[in-house]
Amino acid sequence: MVQKFSIKFPVPQFQFQPDFSSMENMLHLAPCHASVPDCFIVPPDQLPPAASAAVSLPVVDMSGSRDEVRRAILDAGKEFGFFQVVNHGVPQQLLQDMEAVCDEFYDLPAAAKAHLYSEDRQKPNRLFSGTTYETGGHKYWMDCLRLAFSFPVGDSTAGWPDKPQRLREVFEKFAVLTRGVGMELLRLLCEALGLRPDYFDGDLSGGDVILSINRYPPCPNPSAALGLPPHCDRNLITLLHTGPVHGLEVLHDDDWIKVEPVPDAFVVNFGLQLEVVTNGMLKSVEHRVTTNAALARTSRAIFIQPKEDCLVGPAEEFVGEDNPPCYRTVTFGDFRRKHSVVKLGSSLNLTTNLKDIQKDIR
């Protein structure tokens, strides 16, 4: 009889260990910053100061008559490309909950969020430091939690963080309601422009909605660094909720103006896709974020954008014999990939003109 032996080898136990070395890039985790590292320093000639006094952008009260609201949106959009909306329907308590949960997230220890850190720009959900644009190695004084979801939401938020405990619930409510405000603004804008009210429904606004939670920690030398470089948003429309700390600046009449936040308002700006659709009647306006020596600033932004394969071009209502198309019709994915570089300089509208960018898209 052949005797059988069973030999058991110990099975090694593997445990996932987060890579904390990458988290060293996160500015908000450092207890303090004694000076600004060289990679963040912006040459003085490329950081012109803003006007000394903060300016209140046009405020659109969405509780007014439909005719008044749509005219106010169009007028503010033509003059500034930016405006603020109040009485928008997102509950004040939800805005307060959103602020609190954002602070709770950034207050979590590094170990609780290390798995979220990534420098891969293709990842839909990630934690990173700096900007989503290519900047040639220059760094900006900002940390960001960037999350994506589809609409209707379904299970598209499954990859979102689960800490703090109520994050997904509060973030999803905020994102869905804020997107709803954005879609209503687009419908009102269509009515003001003479487009059919549902022009932006479907693929033009059907891409993944982006929720960005930006944290700008105190900076030891605000005159030497920027939170975000001058840029125009690549999407369709952006809605931003921010607290009382100044930071957002908008280019208006060749000068930078500080935006005075209005409590419980959304700051709204038009993206480059809206400029293309209106054949340049409405412009996507350059903006930047400055830093603060004493106070951290947190902003929450919703970006509504087309699907990647959606063809975006001037609407036929804005094109005619005396008004030829100023922009090519290209897919949003091709446009976004081409318009991915931010260069420090006098003005993006001079160094990376939208029409010139489109000429290079094949």
Short mmCIF file of C-alpha atoms in Angstrom, two decimals, residues 2 37 40 54 76 98 109 145 154 197 201 211 217 229 296 322 340 350-351:
data_model
loop_
_atom_site.label_atom_id
_atom_site.label_comp_id
_atom_site.label_asym_id
_atom_site.label_seq_id
_atom_site.Cartn_x
_atom_site.Cartn_y
_atom_site.Cartn_z
CA VAL A 2 1.30 3.39 -0.91
CA PRO A 37 8.90 76.12 -2.57
CA PHE A 40 5.14 77.14 -6.78
CA ALA A 54 -13.65 93.24 -4.15
CA ALA A 76 -24.63 89.34 -17.00
CA MET A 98 -21.80 70.24 2.37
CA PRO A 109 -5.78 61.48 8.73
CA LEU A 145 -10.95 65.81 -4.39
CA GLY A 154 -27.67 55.00 -10.30
CA PRO A 197 -35.57 75.44 -24.47
CA ASP A 201 -30.56 68.53 -23.09
CA LEU A 211 -17.80 67.51 -8.52
CA PRO A 217 -4.42 75.94 2.51
CA PRO A 229 -3.59 79.63 -12.94
CA ALA A 296 -7.83 78.12 4.32
CA ASP A 322 -23.31 87.68 -42.73
CA SER A 340 -5.21 70.70 -21.90
CA LEU A 350 -3.87 85.77 -26.19
CA THR A 351 -1.60 82.73 -25.78
#
